[in-house]
Amino acid sequence: MSNVSADLVIVANRLPVDRVEQADGTPGWRTSPGGLVTAIEPVMRANDGTWIGWPGGTDAELEPFEADGMKLVPMTMTQAEVEGHYEGFSNGTLWPLYHDLVAKPEFHREWWDSYVSVNRRFAEKAAELAAEGATVWVHDYQMQLVPQMLRELRPDLRIGFYLHIPFPPAELFQQLPWRRQLLEGLLGADLVGFQLPGGAQNFVRLVRQRVGHKTHRDLVYLPDGRTVRAAAFPISIDAAGFESMARSEPVAARAEEIRTALGNPRKVFLGIDRLDYTKGIYARLRAFSELIADGHLDVEDAVFVQVAVPSREQVEQYRILRDEIDRLVGRINGDLGRIGRPAISYLHSSYPREEMAALYRAADVMVVTPYRDGMNLVAKEYVACRFEDTGALVLSEFAGAADELRQAWLVNPYDINGMKSALLDAYRADDRETRRRMKAMRKTVTQNDVAAWADSFMQELSAIPGSHGKAVRPAKRS
Ligand code: F6P
């Protein structure tokens, strides 16, 4: 698969598969965690694209290969780059900064240097692989400099950028010592996509204030004649794929098995998240445990299944979080559980999609309570799997998905008492009420699926005019 000349190139920090060591010590591949991979995979398949990304680890150079019909081009990172670019600038600086400072971001000049050089390498690879006039779609916060670097190398390309996480308000973003460079990096794209309109507005305002370009509504006019558009494209899932998996015989049988293994409680609560401090796992488990301690719920009737998918385990804040959750689950089960009846059934592991679908089928109340989340595809996956219009969704107001899934039981995850009430209401809601809500949410999710998301982004990208023809002054330096 060498010398590919691709019409569609995806650039993302990660490949859709992660290189892992199997039990027998030989290398193998596993689906990477997170919403980005879930969303892009179907788009790739439909467009015969080439995907440039990191396969995890610090292995020696790997050759391009095909997996599941997708052309994958692995980009190796050194240990220093993993620490500086990935764990450092991407996940120690940008991630907490873009998520409302849920944790404190750290600013280190050597992390920034590493971020710049990794972005450059990815841009050079995309420039090498893209066919004349091709479309390159760059993804997420780890790659924000790629659009500009790529444009300098290949002005013939159409470049789109999509941010999967929230884009913060100017008041937070401007803490970044490299704020101007990041904005200019993104302006290399023709179209910059965000989850919500608020993110696009934050971006345009910052470009006007910090870079000094002329803007009008969602457009930025650059002195070189290019127009950059910033707009919202709420991401989604392969709704039909999830539904048909959930309807399948093996998944139905597995869902039954799960409920039996849990002791056939009246209601199963479920949380599925990457083990990340933005997801609000701690507060949610506390809220549930207090309902038991207060006598509103009984462990004979209700159990909380929490799946925590291991994530970014070398980053200190993630290690601390894991210890905190381990301790909390131990304490709750020690205090409130009975023999064969833990209050919380806690699984620190990642699972294949079929197992997730079985868990969604088995769960009566899905609990998604992040402090801040770009979209949260787990919420949409749950809805897609509830083909009988049953089941309740408790959803944080601060997840992007709350904009669309208005019929969920919406909660403020900082308000423990409010969460307790919502959990109890969802638990007690009658069939008519849950059906009414689920039906409406299912309509939203099935109509706005990942194919519709990708189509609308691609259509907008191809509609951006080549030149705006306006007289604009060069941006002022700040
Ligand atoms: O959607 C946000 C995101 O950070 C993706 O960019 C990423 O692939 C996913 O979550 C999982 O995180 P990571 O790649 O750090 O394991």
Short mmCIF file of C-alpha atoms and ligand atoms in Angstrom, two decimals:
data_model
loop_
_atom_site.label_atom_id
_atom_site.label_comp_id
_atom_site.label_asym_id
_atom_site.label_seq_id
_atom_site.Cartn_x
_atom_site.Cartn_y
_atom_site.Cartn_z
CA MET A 1 0.00 0.00 0.00
CA SER A 2 2.95 2.36 -0.48
CA ASN A 3 2.80 5.48 -2.71
CA VAL A 4 -0.93 5.90 -2.10
CA SER A 5 -2.40 8.94 -3.75
CA ALA A 6 -5.62 9.50 -1.89
CA ASP A 7 -8.66 11.67 -2.67
CA LEU A 8 -9.70 11.69 0.97
CA VAL A 9 -7.13 11.74 3.75
CA ILE A 10 -8.12 11.64 7.41
CA VAL A 11 -5.56 13.01 9.86
CA ALA A 12 -6.21 12.15 13.49
CA ASN A 13 -3.93 11.65 16.45
CA ARG A 14 -5.01 8.03 16.70
CA LEU A 15 -5.57 5.27 14.23
CA PRO A 16 -8.85 3.39 14.68
CA VAL A 17 -6.82 0.45 15.97
CA ASP A 18 -4.27 0.37 18.75
CA ARG A 19 -1.22 -1.86 18.72
CA VAL A 20 -1.28 -4.02 21.84
CA GLU A 21 0.64 -6.95 23.24
CA GLN A 22 -1.52 -10.07 23.38
CA ALA A 23 -1.53 -12.59 26.25
CA ASP A 24 1.03 -14.75 24.43
CA GLY A 25 3.38 -11.79 23.99
CA THR A 26 2.79 -11.33 20.24
CA PRO A 27 1.60 -7.96 18.89
CA GLY A 28 -2.06 -7.58 17.91
CA TRP A 29 -4.63 -4.83 17.21
CA ARG A 30 -7.54 -3.56 19.28
CA THR A 31 -10.17 -0.90 18.49
CA SER A 32 -9.04 2.43 19.97
CA PRO A 33 -11.19 3.96 22.71
CA GLY A 34 -13.32 7.07 22.34
CA GLY A 35 -15.97 8.69 20.23
CA LEU A 36 -13.74 9.94 17.43
CA VAL A 37 -13.00 6.46 16.12
CA THR A 38 -16.64 5.39 16.38
CA ALA A 39 -17.67 8.38 14.28
CA ILE A 40 -15.01 8.39 11.58
CA GLU A 41 -14.87 4.68 10.80
CA PRO A 42 -18.14 4.57 8.81
CA VAL A 43 -17.14 7.72 6.88
CA MET A 44 -13.83 6.15 5.93
CA ARG A 45 -15.46 2.99 4.69
CA ALA A 46 -17.94 4.91 2.56
CA ASN A 47 -15.24 7.09 0.95
CA ASP A 48 -12.32 4.72 0.54
CA GLY A 49 -10.14 7.15 2.49
CA THR A 50 -6.62 6.90 3.88
CA TRP A 51 -6.20 7.43 7.61
CA ILE A 52 -3.00 8.85 9.10
CA GLY A 53 -2.60 8.34 12.86
CA TRP A 54 -0.65 7.02 15.81
CA PRO A 55 -1.10 3.33 16.63
CA GLY A 56 -0.27 3.86 20.34
CA GLY A 57 2.98 2.92 22.03
CA THR A 58 6.46 3.79 20.84
CA ASP A 59 7.10 0.94 18.43
CA ALA A 60 9.55 1.02 15.59
CA GLU A 61 8.29 2.29 12.20
CA LEU A 62 5.26 0.33 10.95
CA GLU A 63 4.38 0.02 7.29
CA PRO A 64 1.00 1.26 6.00
CA PHE A 65 -1.56 -1.55 6.12
CA GLU A 66 -5.22 -2.33 5.54
CA ALA A 67 -7.55 -3.25 8.39
CA ASP A 68 -11.24 -4.01 7.93
CA GLY A 69 -11.01 -2.53 4.44
CA MET A 70 -9.50 0.77 5.68
CA LYS A 71 -6.14 2.10 4.51
CA LEU A 72 -4.15 2.98 7.60
CA VAL A 73 -0.86 4.85 7.75
CA PRO A 74 0.79 4.50 11.18
CA MET A 75 2.82 7.43 12.52
CA THR A 76 5.39 6.46 15.10
CA MET A 77 5.97 8.60 18.17
CA THR A 78 9.08 8.54 20.30
CA GLN A 79 8.75 8.23 24.08
CA ALA A 80 9.60 11.95 24.35
CA GLU A 81 6.82 12.79 21.88
CA VAL A 82 4.28 10.65 23.71
CA GLU A 83 5.17 12.52 26.88
CA GLY A 84 5.39 15.98 25.32
CA HIS A 85 2.77 15.98 22.56
CA TYR A 86 0.19 13.42 23.72
CA GLU A 87 0.29 13.17 27.51
CA GLY A 88 1.68 16.69 27.90
CA PHE A 89 0.33 19.41 25.63
CA SER A 90 -2.73 17.52 24.32
CA ASN A 91 -3.91 15.98 27.56
CA GLY A 92 -2.20 18.01 30.29
CA THR A 93 -2.74 21.46 28.72
CA LEU A 94 -5.49 21.50 26.08
CA TRP A 95 -7.83 18.83 27.44
CA PRO A 96 -8.46 20.48 30.84
CA LEU A 97 -8.39 23.99 29.32
CA TYR A 98 -11.03 23.10 26.73
CA HIS A 99 -13.18 21.32 29.35
CA ASP A 100 -13.93 24.34 31.54
CA LEU A 101 -10.80 23.85 33.69
CA VAL A 102 -12.36 20.78 35.35
CA ALA A 103 -8.70 20.07 36.18
CA LYS A 104 -5.86 22.59 36.20
CA PRO A 105 -4.06 22.88 32.86
CA GLU A 106 -0.27 22.99 32.91
CA PHE A 107 1.70 25.18 30.52
CA HIS A 108 5.17 23.91 29.61
CA ARG A 109 7.27 25.25 26.74
CA GLU A 110 8.84 21.86 25.98
CA TRP A 111 5.36 20.28 25.65
CA TRP A 112 4.48 22.98 23.13
CA ASP A 113 7.67 22.33 21.13
CA SER A 114 6.80 18.66 20.96
CA TYR A 115 3.22 19.45 19.87
CA VAL A 116 4.57 21.64 17.04
CA SER A 117 6.98 19.02 15.76
CA VAL A 118 4.45 16.15 15.87
CA ASN A 119 1.88 18.31 14.06
CA ARG A 120 4.49 19.13 11.43
CA ARG A 121 5.28 15.46 10.84
CA PHE A 122 1.57 14.60 10.44
CA ALA A 123 1.12 17.55 8.03
CA GLU A 124 4.09 16.41 5.95
CA LYS A 125 2.72 12.90 5.73
CA ALA A 126 -0.70 14.19 4.61
CA ALA A 127 1.01 16.41 2.01
CA GLU A 128 2.86 13.37 0.71
CA LEU A 129 -0.20 11.12 0.43
CA ALA A 130 -2.94 13.45 -0.81
CA ALA A 131 -3.72 13.45 -4.53
CA GLU A 132 -3.84 16.74 -6.48
CA GLY A 133 -6.87 18.73 -5.30
CA ALA A 134 -7.75 16.10 -2.67
CA THR A 135 -9.71 16.70 0.51
CA VAL A 136 -7.92 16.36 3.82
CA TRP A 137 -10.02 16.17 6.96
CA VAL A 138 -8.05 16.90 10.13
CA HIS A 139 -9.47 15.87 13.49
CA ASP A 140 -9.38 17.12 17.02
CA TYR A 141 -7.37 19.12 19.50
CA GLN A 142 -4.16 17.12 19.16
CA MET A 143 -3.78 18.34 15.53
CA GLN A 144 -4.75 22.02 15.53
CA LEU A 145 -1.60 23.22 13.75
CA VAL A 146 -1.89 20.73 10.90
CA PRO A 147 -4.29 22.79 8.71
CA GLN A 148 -1.93 25.76 8.39
CA MET A 149 1.21 23.62 8.03
CA LEU A 150 -0.48 21.53 5.37
CA ARG A 151 -1.74 24.54 3.45
CA GLU A 152 1.77 25.94 3.24
CA LEU A 153 2.96 22.64 1.77
CA ARG A 154 -0.05 21.98 -0.47
CA PRO A 155 -2.15 25.05 -1.36
CA ASP A 156 -4.13 22.94 -3.85
CA LEU A 157 -5.88 20.93 -1.13
CA ARG A 158 -9.31 21.44 0.36
CA ILE A 159 -8.80 21.23 4.12
CA GLY A 160 -11.44 20.64 6.77
CA PHE A 161 -10.91 20.58 10.50
CA TYR A 162 -13.29 19.17 13.09
CA LEU A 163 -12.97 19.63 16.85
CA HIS A 164 -14.53 16.74 18.76
CA ILE A 165 -14.28 18.40 22.15
CA PRO A 166 -15.72 21.72 23.35
CA PHE A 167 -14.07 24.95 22.20
CA PRO A 168 -13.80 27.15 25.28
CA PRO A 169 -14.93 30.73 25.80
CA ALA A 170 -12.35 33.46 25.10
CA GLU A 171 -11.94 34.09 28.84
CA LEU A 172 -10.41 30.61 29.27
CA PHE A 173 -8.71 30.19 25.90
CA GLN A 174 -6.68 33.34 26.27
CA GLN A 175 -4.76 31.86 29.19
CA LEU A 176 -2.81 29.86 26.60
CA PRO A 177 0.64 31.30 25.93
CA TRP A 178 0.33 29.96 22.36
CA ARG A 179 -3.24 31.12 21.71
CA ARG A 180 -2.42 33.02 18.54
CA GLN A 181 -0.47 30.15 16.98
CA LEU A 182 -3.35 27.74 17.60
CA LEU A 183 -5.90 30.09 16.06
CA GLU A 184 -3.68 30.60 13.03
CA GLY A 185 -3.14 26.87 12.79
CA LEU A 186 -6.90 26.30 12.54
CA LEU A 187 -7.30 29.11 10.01
CA GLY A 188 -5.32 26.99 7.55
CA ALA A 189 -8.58 25.05 7.07
CA ASP A 190 -11.39 26.11 4.73
CA LEU A 191 -13.99 24.89 7.17
CA VAL A 192 -13.58 24.58 10.95
CA GLY A 193 -16.31 22.41 12.48
CA PHE A 194 -17.43 22.38 16.10
CA GLN A 195 -19.94 20.31 18.06
CA LEU A 196 -22.13 23.27 19.05
CA PRO A 197 -22.79 26.79 17.72
CA GLY A 198 -21.29 28.25 20.93
CA GLY A 199 -17.88 26.73 20.08
CA ALA A 200 -17.93 28.24 16.59
CA GLN A 201 -18.91 31.65 18.02
CA ASN A 202 -16.10 31.48 20.60
CA PHE A 203 -13.64 30.74 17.81
CA VAL A 204 -14.75 33.57 15.50
CA ARG A 205 -14.72 36.05 18.36
CA LEU A 206 -11.18 35.00 19.33
CA VAL A 207 -9.98 35.25 15.72
CA ARG A 208 -11.33 38.80 15.54
CA GLN A 209 -9.92 39.84 18.91
CA ARG A 210 -6.62 38.01 18.99
CA VAL A 211 -5.60 37.67 15.34
CA GLY A 212 -7.34 40.78 14.05
CA HIS A 213 -8.99 39.30 10.96
CA LYS A 214 -12.21 40.68 9.55
CA THR A 215 -15.19 38.45 10.40
CA HIS A 216 -18.86 38.44 9.58
CA ARG A 217 -21.15 35.97 11.38
CA ASP A 218 -19.56 32.56 10.83
CA LEU A 219 -17.04 33.73 8.22
CA VAL A 220 -13.45 34.89 8.54
CA TYR A 221 -11.96 36.87 5.65
CA LEU A 222 -8.22 36.38 5.30
CA PRO A 223 -5.91 38.90 3.61
CA ASP A 224 -4.81 36.26 1.06
CA GLY A 225 -8.37 36.11 -0.32
CA ARG A 226 -9.42 32.91 1.42
CA THR A 227 -12.63 32.61 3.40
CA VAL A 228 -12.73 30.33 6.44
CA ARG A 229 -16.09 29.22 7.74
CA ALA A 230 -16.66 28.20 11.37
CA ALA A 231 -19.87 26.28 12.03
CA ALA A 232 -21.47 23.63 14.22
CA PHE A 233 -21.89 20.03 13.04
CA PRO A 234 -23.15 17.98 16.01
CA ILE A 235 -21.55 14.56 15.64
CA SER A 236 -23.52 11.33 15.82
CA ILE A 237 -23.34 7.55 15.56
CA ASP A 238 -24.17 4.75 13.17
CA ALA A 239 -27.68 4.57 14.64
CA ALA A 240 -28.99 1.83 12.32
CA GLY A 241 -25.89 -0.28 12.95
CA PHE A 242 -26.31 -0.03 16.72
CA GLU A 243 -30.01 -0.77 16.51
CA SER A 244 -29.57 -3.86 14.41
CA MET A 245 -26.82 -5.10 16.71
CA ALA A 246 -29.11 -4.54 19.70
CA ARG A 247 -31.93 -6.44 17.96
CA SER A 248 -29.72 -9.43 17.17
CA GLU A 249 -30.26 -12.78 18.86
CA PRO A 250 -26.77 -13.05 20.42
CA VAL A 251 -27.02 -9.56 21.92
CA ALA A 252 -30.52 -10.29 23.28
CA ALA A 253 -29.22 -13.49 24.87
CA ARG A 254 -26.19 -11.72 26.31
CA ALA A 255 -28.40 -8.96 27.78
CA GLU A 256 -30.47 -11.64 29.53
CA GLU A 257 -27.31 -13.27 30.80
CA ILE A 258 -26.08 -9.94 32.21
CA ARG A 259 -29.34 -9.35 34.09
CA THR A 260 -29.28 -12.86 35.48
CA ALA A 261 -25.68 -12.48 36.58
CA LEU A 262 -26.67 -9.26 38.36
CA GLY A 263 -29.35 -11.22 40.28
CA ASN A 264 -32.32 -9.99 38.22
CA PRO A 265 -32.80 -6.70 40.05
CA ARG A 266 -35.91 -4.66 39.28
CA LYS A 267 -33.82 -1.94 37.62
CA VAL A 268 -30.30 -1.75 36.26
CA PHE A 269 -28.54 1.63 36.15
CA LEU A 270 -25.62 1.91 33.74
CA GLY A 271 -22.66 4.23 33.21
CA ILE A 272 -20.11 3.69 30.42
CA ASP A 273 -17.25 6.17 30.16
CA ARG A 274 -13.58 6.49 29.45
CA LEU A 275 -12.07 6.79 32.92
CA ASP A 276 -11.73 10.57 32.68
CA TYR A 277 -12.18 13.31 35.27
CA THR A 278 -14.49 15.23 32.91
CA LYS A 279 -17.06 12.42 32.98
CA GLY A 280 -18.34 12.99 36.53
CA ILE A 281 -18.18 9.31 37.52
CA TYR A 282 -17.37 10.00 41.17
CA ALA A 283 -20.28 12.36 41.80
CA ARG A 284 -22.74 10.10 39.99
CA LEU A 285 -21.78 7.03 42.07
CA ARG A 286 -22.04 9.11 45.23
CA ALA A 287 -25.52 10.27 44.25
CA PHE A 288 -26.62 6.68 43.62
CA SER A 289 -25.11 5.42 46.88
CA GLU A 290 -26.82 8.17 48.86
CA LEU A 291 -30.17 7.06 47.46
CA ILE A 292 -29.48 3.62 48.91
CA ALA A 293 -28.18 4.99 52.21
CA ASP A 294 -31.28 7.24 52.47
CA GLY A 295 -33.54 4.22 51.92
CA HIS A 296 -34.99 5.40 48.57
CA LEU A 297 -33.39 2.49 46.73
CA ASP A 298 -32.56 -1.02 47.91
CA VAL A 299 -29.70 -3.18 46.65
CA GLU A 300 -32.20 -6.02 46.13
CA ASP A 301 -34.03 -3.83 43.61
CA ALA A 302 -31.35 -1.75 41.96
CA VAL A 303 -27.74 -2.08 40.92
CA PHE A 304 -25.40 0.40 39.23
CA VAL A 305 -23.15 -1.10 36.57
CA GLN A 306 -20.24 1.25 35.91
CA VAL A 307 -17.89 0.47 33.05
CA ALA A 308 -14.73 2.59 33.15
CA VAL A 309 -12.65 2.20 30.01
CA PRO A 310 -8.93 2.59 30.82
CA SER A 311 -7.59 5.82 29.34
CA ARG A 312 -4.39 7.94 29.42
CA GLU A 313 -3.06 5.86 32.26
CA GLN A 314 0.35 7.52 32.30
CA VAL A 315 -1.11 10.97 32.98
CA GLU A 316 -1.05 11.72 36.69
CA GLN A 317 -4.55 13.15 37.00
CA TYR A 318 -5.94 9.96 35.48
CA ARG A 319 -4.02 7.77 37.93
CA ILE A 320 -5.33 9.82 40.83
CA LEU A 321 -8.88 9.53 39.49
CA ARG A 322 -8.59 5.76 39.20
CA ASP A 323 -7.49 5.46 42.83
CA GLU A 324 -10.34 7.71 43.93
CA ILE A 325 -12.96 5.68 42.08
CA ASP A 326 -11.49 2.38 43.31
CA ARG A 327 -11.68 3.64 46.88
CA LEU A 328 -15.20 5.02 46.49
CA VAL A 329 -16.59 1.81 44.94
CA GLY A 330 -14.93 -0.26 47.67
CA ARG A 331 -16.39 1.93 50.37
CA ILE A 332 -19.90 2.01 48.88
CA ASN A 333 -20.01 -1.75 48.40
CA GLY A 334 -18.50 -2.36 51.84
CA ASP A 335 -21.04 -0.10 53.52
CA LEU A 336 -24.17 -0.82 51.51
CA GLY A 337 -23.79 -4.13 49.67
CA ARG A 338 -25.08 -7.52 50.77
CA ILE A 339 -23.78 -10.97 49.93
CA GLY A 340 -24.14 -11.38 46.16
CA ARG A 341 -25.65 -7.87 45.97
CA PRO A 342 -23.05 -5.15 45.54
CA ALA A 343 -24.52 -1.67 45.12
CA ILE A 344 -22.07 -0.99 42.31
CA SER A 345 -20.82 -3.51 39.80
CA TYR A 346 -17.59 -1.90 38.66
CA LEU A 347 -15.66 -2.95 35.54
CA HIS A 348 -12.36 -1.32 34.65
CA SER A 349 -12.02 -2.61 31.11
CA SER A 350 -12.86 -1.94 27.48
CA TYR A 351 -15.38 -4.11 25.64
CA PRO A 352 -16.28 -4.85 22.05
CA ARG A 353 -19.31 -3.09 20.59
CA GLU A 354 -21.56 -6.18 20.87
CA GLU A 355 -20.99 -6.29 24.62
CA MET A 356 -21.78 -2.57 24.87
CA ALA A 357 -25.00 -3.14 22.92
CA ALA A 358 -25.92 -5.96 25.33
CA LEU A 359 -25.27 -3.66 28.30
CA TYR A 360 -27.42 -0.94 26.71
CA ARG A 361 -30.18 -3.51 26.21
CA ALA A 362 -29.88 -4.71 29.78
CA ALA A 363 -30.00 -1.22 31.34
CA ASP A 364 -33.19 0.49 32.47
CA VAL A 365 -31.57 3.80 33.37
CA MET A 366 -28.52 5.09 31.49
CA VAL A 367 -26.58 7.69 33.45
CA VAL A 368 -24.36 10.12 31.52
CA THR A 369 -23.25 12.99 33.76
CA PRO A 370 -20.08 14.69 32.50
CA TYR A 371 -19.02 18.09 33.87
CA ARG A 372 -18.28 19.05 30.27
CA ASP A 373 -18.35 16.91 27.13
CA GLY A 374 -18.12 17.80 23.43
CA MET A 375 -21.05 15.53 22.52
CA ASN A 376 -21.06 12.15 24.32
CA LEU A 377 -21.83 9.38 21.89
CA VAL A 378 -22.61 6.85 24.62
CA ALA A 379 -25.86 8.72 25.27
CA LYS A 380 -26.78 8.43 21.58
CA GLU A 381 -25.75 4.77 21.43
CA TYR A 382 -28.05 3.96 24.32
CA VAL A 383 -30.97 5.66 22.59
CA ALA A 384 -30.22 3.87 19.30
CA CYS A 385 -30.24 0.49 21.06
CA ARG A 386 -33.64 1.03 22.80
CA PHE A 387 -35.68 -0.07 19.81
CA GLU A 388 -38.71 -0.89 21.99
CA ASP A 389 -38.86 2.76 23.16
CA THR A 390 -38.14 1.69 26.73
CA GLY A 391 -35.42 2.90 29.11
CA ALA A 392 -34.59 6.24 30.67
CA LEU A 393 -31.65 8.52 29.99
CA VAL A 394 -30.26 10.77 32.73
CA LEU A 395 -28.05 13.29 30.96
CA SER A 396 -25.84 16.19 32.00
CA GLU A 397 -26.82 19.62 30.71
CA PHE A 398 -23.12 20.11 29.99
CA ALA A 399 -22.83 17.31 27.43
CA GLY A 400 -23.21 18.48 23.83
CA ALA A 401 -25.83 15.75 23.40
CA ALA A 402 -28.17 17.64 25.77
CA ASP A 403 -28.83 20.15 22.96
CA GLU A 404 -30.53 17.43 20.93
CA LEU A 405 -31.74 14.95 23.55
CA ARG A 406 -34.05 17.37 25.32
CA GLN A 407 -36.37 14.59 26.53
CA ALA A 408 -33.71 13.07 28.76
CA TRP A 409 -33.82 13.69 32.50
CA LEU A 410 -31.41 16.63 32.35
CA VAL A 411 -29.16 17.27 35.34
CA ASN A 412 -26.48 19.63 36.58
CA PRO A 413 -23.70 17.21 37.58
CA TYR A 414 -22.37 19.63 40.20
CA ASP A 415 -25.69 19.41 42.04
CA ILE A 416 -25.68 16.09 43.88
CA ASN A 417 -29.19 16.52 45.31
CA GLY A 418 -30.50 17.42 41.86
CA MET A 419 -28.87 14.28 40.46
CA LYS A 420 -30.41 12.18 43.22
CA SER A 421 -33.87 13.48 42.35
CA ALA A 422 -33.35 12.86 38.64
CA LEU A 423 -32.08 9.32 39.22
CA LEU A 424 -35.07 8.58 41.41
CA ASP A 425 -37.52 10.14 38.96
CA ALA A 426 -36.04 8.09 36.13
CA TYR A 427 -36.20 4.96 38.29
CA ARG A 428 -39.83 5.55 39.22
CA ALA A 429 -41.08 6.88 35.88
CA ASP A 430 -43.98 4.90 34.46
CA ASP A 431 -43.87 3.19 31.08
CA ARG A 432 -45.92 5.88 29.37
CA GLU A 433 -43.54 8.60 30.44
CA THR A 434 -40.34 6.76 29.48
CA ARG A 435 -41.85 5.69 26.17
CA ARG A 436 -42.87 9.23 25.29
CA ARG A 437 -39.40 10.54 25.99
CA MET A 438 -37.50 7.69 24.36
CA LYS A 439 -39.60 7.80 21.21
CA ALA A 440 -38.79 11.47 20.68
CA MET A 441 -35.07 10.94 21.33
CA ARG A 442 -34.97 7.96 18.98
CA LYS A 443 -36.41 10.06 16.23
CA THR A 444 -33.64 12.63 16.69
CA VAL A 445 -30.85 10.06 16.79
CA THR A 446 -32.02 8.00 13.83
CA GLN A 447 -32.59 11.07 11.64
CA ASN A 448 -29.28 12.72 12.48
CA ASP A 449 -26.85 9.85 12.22
CA VAL A 450 -23.14 9.86 11.54
CA ALA A 451 -23.63 9.63 7.78
CA ALA A 452 -25.75 12.81 7.86
CA TRP A 453 -23.06 14.49 9.98
CA ALA A 454 -20.25 13.59 7.58
CA ASP A 455 -22.32 14.50 4.51
CA SER A 456 -23.19 17.92 5.83
CA PHE A 457 -19.56 18.63 6.77
CA MET A 458 -18.29 17.48 3.37
CA GLN A 459 -20.94 19.44 1.50
CA GLU A 460 -20.14 22.63 3.39
CA LEU A 461 -16.44 22.05 2.83
CA SER A 462 -16.85 21.78 -0.91
CA ALA A 463 -19.11 24.87 -0.99
CA ILE A 464 -16.51 27.29 0.47
CA PRO A 465 -15.62 29.73 -2.33
CA GLY A 466 -12.03 29.84 -3.58
CA SER A 467 -11.63 33.58 -3.00
CA HIS A 468 -13.82 36.16 -1.21
CA GLY A 469 -12.66 39.01 -3.48
CA LYS A 470 -12.86 41.54 -0.61
CA ALA A 471 -10.18 44.06 0.23
CA VAL A 472 -9.01 43.18 3.74
CA ARG A 473 -5.99 44.45 5.59
CA PRO A 474 -3.37 42.04 6.90
CA ALA A 475 -4.03 40.93 10.48
CA LYS A 476 -2.53 43.08 13.18
CA ARG A 477 0.22 41.47 15.27
CA SER A 478 -0.53 41.03 18.98
O1 F6P B 1 -13.10 12.57 21.42
C1 F6P B 1 -12.06 13.03 22.17
C2 F6P B 1 -10.85 12.13 22.16
O2 F6P B 1 -9.81 12.75 22.79
C3 F6P B 1 -10.38 11.71 20.79
O3 F6P B 1 -9.59 12.64 20.12
C4 F6P B 1 -9.63 10.49 21.16
O4 F6P B 1 -9.32 9.66 20.12
C5 F6P B 1 -10.52 9.85 22.21
O5 F6P B 1 -11.10 10.93 22.87
C6 F6P B 1 -9.81 8.91 23.16
O6 F6P B 1 -8.73 9.53 23.77
P1 F6P B 1 -7.25 9.01 23.54
O7 F6P B 1 -6.96 9.01 22.07
O8 F6P B 1 -6.41 9.98 24.31
O9 F6P B 1 -7.19 7.63 24.11
#
